[in-house]
mmCIF file of C-alpha atoms in Angstrom:
data_model
loop_
_atom_site.group_PDB
_atom_site.id
_atom_site.type_symbol
_atom_site.label_atom_id
_atom_site.label_comp_id
_atom_site.label_asym_id
_atom_site.label_seq_id
_atom_site.Cartn_x
_atom_site.Cartn_y
_atom_site.Cartn_z
ATOM 1 C CA UNK A 1 42.598 -18.754 -11.952
ATOM 2 C CA UNK A 2 43.273 -14.823 -10.562
ATOM 3 C CA UNK A 3 40.449 -13.634 -13.233
ATOM 4 C CA UNK A 4 37.585 -16.078 -11.192
ATOM 5 C CA UNK A 5 38.991 -14.290 -7.643
ATOM 6 C CA UNK A 6 38.447 -11.137 -8.781
ATOM 7 C CA UNK A 7 34.766 -12.608 -10.511
ATOM 8 C CA UNK A 8 34.103 -13.737 -7.300
ATOM 9 C CA UNK A 9 35.112 -10.731 -4.912
ATOM 10 C CA UNK A 10 32.974 -8.372 -7.450
ATOM 11 C CA UNK A 11 29.828 -10.007 -6.282
ATOM 12 C CA UNK A 12 30.795 -10.251 -3.054
ATOM 13 C CA UNK A 13 31.019 -6.418 -3.403
ATOM 14 C CA UNK A 14 27.703 -6.364 -5.131
ATOM 15 C CA UNK A 15 25.860 -8.408 -2.713
ATOM 16 C CA UNK A 16 27.204 -6.455 0.206
ATOM 17 C CA UNK A 17 25.886 -3.162 -1.317
ATOM 18 C CA UNK A 18 23.078 -4.785 -1.898
ATOM 19 C CA UNK A 19 22.273 -6.253 1.440
ATOM 20 C CA UNK A 20 23.908 -2.499 2.948
ATOM 21 C CA UNK A 21 21.398 -0.625 1.093
ATOM 22 C CA UNK A 22 18.383 -3.666 1.404
ATOM 23 C CA UNK A 23 18.626 -3.081 5.775
ATOM 24 C CA UNK A 24 19.586 1.045 5.516
ATOM 25 C CA UNK A 25 16.091 1.364 3.841
ATOM 26 C CA UNK A 26 13.943 -0.041 6.832
ATOM 27 C CA UNK A 27 15.999 2.335 9.671
ATOM 28 C CA UNK A 28 14.793 4.964 7.266
ATOM 29 C CA UNK A 29 10.677 4.226 8.586
ATOM 30 C CA UNK A 30 9.823 6.327 11.022
ATOM 31 C CA UNK A 31 7.738 3.949 13.798
ATOM 32 C CA UNK A 32 5.613 5.833 16.143
ATOM 33 C CA UNK A 33 3.848 4.716 20.124
ATOM 34 C CA UNK A 34 0.363 4.969 19.176
ATOM 35 C CA UNK A 35 -1.927 4.874 15.236
ATOM 36 C CA UNK A 36 -2.878 8.000 15.552
ATOM 37 C CA UNK A 37 0.718 9.669 15.699
ATOM 38 C CA UNK A 38 1.620 7.291 13.413
ATOM 39 C CA UNK A 39 -1.535 8.817 10.316
ATOM 40 C CA UNK A 40 -1.014 12.010 11.732
ATOM 41 C CA UNK A 41 2.841 12.332 10.154
ATOM 42 C CA UNK A 42 1.961 10.016 7.098
ATOM 43 C CA UNK A 43 -0.897 12.731 6.161
ATOM 44 C CA UNK A 44 1.827 15.987 6.896
ATOM 45 C CA UNK A 45 4.484 14.051 4.716
ATOM 46 C CA UNK A 46 2.697 12.581 2.097
ATOM 47 C CA UNK A 47 1.024 15.905 2.405
ATOM 48 C CA UNK A 48 -2.548 14.672 2.027
ATOM 49 C CA UNK A 49 -5.592 16.692 1.422
ATOM 50 C CA UNK A 50 -8.610 14.550 0.784
ATOM 51 C CA UNK A 51 -9.579 11.538 2.632
ATOM 52 C CA UNK A 52 -8.768 8.250 4.681
ATOM 53 C CA UNK A 53 -10.273 5.124 5.181
ATOM 54 C CA UNK A 54 -8.759 2.415 6.861
ATOM 55 C CA UNK A 55 -9.733 -0.887 5.605
ATOM 56 C CA UNK A 56 -8.580 -3.760 7.478
ATOM 57 C CA UNK A 57 -8.266 -6.833 5.544
ATOM 58 C CA UNK A 58 -9.664 -10.780 5.650
ATOM 59 C CA UNK A 59 -5.751 -11.222 6.057
ATOM 60 C CA UNK A 60 -5.882 -9.136 9.207
ATOM 61 C CA UNK A 61 -3.742 -6.072 7.114
ATOM 62 C CA UNK A 62 -4.251 -2.299 7.564
ATOM 63 C CA UNK A 63 -4.647 -1.001 4.279
ATOM 64 C CA UNK A 64 -5.105 3.060 3.861
ATOM 65 C CA UNK A 65 -7.706 4.125 0.638
ATOM 66 C CA UNK A 66 -6.260 8.349 -0.104
ATOM 67 C CA UNK A 67 -7.605 10.391 -1.904
ATOM 68 C CA UNK A 68 -4.533 12.901 -1.498
ATOM 69 C CA UNK A 69 -5.856 15.540 -3.212
ATOM 70 C CA UNK A 70 -8.762 16.536 -5.448
ATOM 71 C CA UNK A 71 -8.821 13.561 -8.353
ATOM 72 C CA UNK A 72 -5.252 11.457 -7.395
ATOM 73 C CA UNK A 73 -5.140 8.315 -4.540
ATOM 74 C CA UNK A 74 -3.289 6.084 -3.359
ATOM 75 C CA UNK A 75 -3.327 3.139 -1.338
ATOM 76 C CA UNK A 76 -0.135 3.024 1.918
ATOM 77 C CA UNK A 77 -0.267 0.321 4.426
ATOM 78 C CA UNK A 78 -0.573 1.077 8.191
ATOM 79 C CA UNK A 79 1.663 -1.687 10.052
ATOM 80 C CA UNK A 80 2.437 -2.621 13.714
ATOM 81 C CA UNK A 81 5.424 -3.871 14.314
ATOM 82 C CA UNK A 82 7.652 -4.911 17.663
ATOM 83 C CA UNK A 83 8.675 -1.297 17.018
ATOM 84 C CA UNK A 84 5.306 -0.055 16.835
ATOM 85 C CA UNK A 85 3.638 1.657 14.466
ATOM 86 C CA UNK A 86 4.601 3.082 11.376
ATOM 87 C CA UNK A 87 2.704 3.882 7.733
ATOM 88 C CA UNK A 88 4.256 3.173 4.457
ATOM 89 C CA UNK A 89 2.569 3.802 0.774
ATOM 90 C CA UNK A 90 1.762 0.599 -1.612
ATOM 91 C CA UNK A 91 0.897 2.071 -5.040
ATOM 92 C CA UNK A 92 1.711 5.009 -7.155
ATOM 93 C CA UNK A 93 -1.071 7.637 -7.404
ATOM 94 C CA UNK A 94 -3.779 7.234 -9.647
ATOM 95 C CA UNK A 95 -5.331 10.330 -11.184
ATOM 96 C CA UNK A 96 -9.426 9.683 -11.472
ATOM 97 C CA UNK A 97 -11.867 10.843 -13.495
ATOM 98 C CA UNK A 98 -14.952 8.341 -14.110
ATOM 99 C CA UNK A 99 -12.756 5.788 -12.044
ATOM 100 C CA UNK A 100 -9.947 2.970 -12.026
ATOM 101 C CA UNK A 101 -8.089 0.101 -10.833
ATOM 102 C CA UNK A 102 -4.329 -1.137 -10.363
ATOM 103 C CA UNK A 103 -3.102 -4.015 -8.130
ATOM 104 C CA UNK A 104 -1.739 -3.793 -5.039
ATOM 105 C CA UNK A 105 1.752 -5.466 -3.157
ATOM 106 C CA UNK A 106 1.347 -5.307 0.836
ATOM 107 C CA UNK A 107 3.982 -5.223 3.259
ATOM 108 C CA UNK A 108 3.214 -9.259 3.729
ATOM 109 C CA UNK A 109 3.326 -10.086 0.345
ATOM 110 C CA UNK A 110 -0.412 -10.403 -0.081
ATOM 111 C CA UNK A 111 -1.631 -9.890 -3.194
ATOM 112 C CA UNK A 112 -4.932 -7.418 -4.122
ATOM 113 C CA UNK A 113 -6.960 -5.479 -6.367
ATOM 114 C CA UNK A 114 -8.059 -2.467 -5.681
ATOM 115 C CA UNK A 115 -11.404 -1.246 -7.919
ATOM 116 C CA UNK A 116 -13.200 2.515 -8.060
ATOM 117 C CA UNK A 117 -16.490 3.029 -9.482
ATOM 118 C CA UNK A 118 -19.041 5.964 -9.759
ATOM 119 C CA UNK A 119 -22.577 4.487 -8.185
ATOM 120 C CA UNK A 120 -21.790 1.502 -8.122
ATOM 121 C CA UNK A 121 -24.258 -0.498 -6.851
ATOM 122 C CA UNK A 122 -22.695 -3.920 -6.011
ATOM 123 C CA UNK A 123 -22.604 -5.896 -2.312
ATOM 124 C CA UNK A 124 -18.498 -6.088 -2.706
ATOM 125 C CA UNK A 125 -18.638 -2.288 -3.553
ATOM 126 C CA UNK A 126 -18.235 -0.057 0.114
ATOM 127 C CA UNK A 127 -18.870 3.575 -0.170
ATOM 128 C CA UNK A 128 -15.652 6.126 -0.292
ATOM 129 C CA UNK A 129 -15.796 8.231 2.520
ATOM 130 C CA UNK A 130 -15.416 11.058 0.318
ATOM 131 C CA UNK A 131 -18.770 10.704 -1.248
ATOM 132 C CA UNK A 132 -17.709 10.051 -5.238
ATOM 133 C CA UNK A 133 -16.813 6.544 -5.229
ATOM 134 C CA UNK A 134 -17.501 2.948 -4.511
ATOM 135 C CA UNK A 135 -14.604 1.147 -3.561
ATOM 136 C CA UNK A 136 -13.994 -2.767 -4.125
ATOM 137 C CA UNK A 137 -11.275 -4.687 -2.310
ATOM 138 C CA UNK A 138 -10.498 -8.368 -3.679
ATOM 139 C CA UNK A 139 -8.206 -11.187 -3.236
ATOM 140 C CA UNK A 140 -4.816 -11.481 -5.841
ATOM 141 C CA UNK A 141 -4.112 -9.790 -9.580
ATOM 142 C CA UNK A 142 -7.456 -10.243 -11.211
ATOM 143 C CA UNK A 143 -5.863 -8.103 -13.588
ATOM 144 C CA UNK A 144 -3.177 -9.365 -14.938
ATOM 145 C CA UNK A 145 -4.328 -12.868 -14.456
ATOM 146 C CA UNK A 146 -7.254 -11.662 -16.112
ATOM 147 C CA UNK A 147 -9.346 -13.692 -13.274
ATOM 148 C CA UNK A 148 -13.196 -13.865 -13.682
ATOM 149 C CA UNK A 149 -14.446 -15.215 -9.324
ATOM 150 C CA UNK A 150 -14.113 -11.976 -7.158
ATOM 151 C CA UNK A 151 -13.080 -12.485 -3.581
ATOM 152 C CA UNK A 152 -13.672 -9.611 -1.382
ATOM 153 C CA UNK A 153 -10.611 -9.186 0.471
ATOM 154 C CA UNK A 154 -12.804 -6.259 2.553
ATOM 155 C CA UNK A 155 -13.262 -7.057 6.733
ATOM 156 C CA UNK A 156 -14.051 -4.000 7.851
ATOM 157 C CA UNK A 157 -14.024 -0.361 7.248
ATOM 158 C CA UNK A 158 -13.282 3.427 8.609
ATOM 159 C CA UNK A 159 -12.889 6.620 8.236
ATOM 160 C CA UNK A 160 -9.572 8.012 9.979
ATOM 161 C CA UNK A 161 -9.670 11.451 7.841
ATOM 162 C CA UNK A 162 -12.670 13.348 6.036
#
């Protein structure tokens, strides 16, 4: 019986540590009163030297397609909640030479796949503001799910840094 109580106490301690760390991660997010102030902080904090395009998805999420520097790209998300605005990275850095694609999950758990290609003449692609790539954002994780039917998730695009 004593062993069961000790095991139960250890499990409770692990769960408590998990919840404390999850709550403290949320507290480390810097909130700002405007989109502009948030983006300025994000650019400085992430040391972004290249372009940023803001894609509003068909789910009304604000994704930041970012040329960090040179041929390094990543995706972030601009979020508004009850405390204001914040921006957060939702992908790792990807180094590109001729193009790339990777899957994303947003803060609201929506799944997307982003494609970067050079000189892509397709209605589902938009020009990235630096002129080097054409971008497509589609619903779902199409790479791992091997999906051929692609539904564009782009509602509108705005260049926020060039």
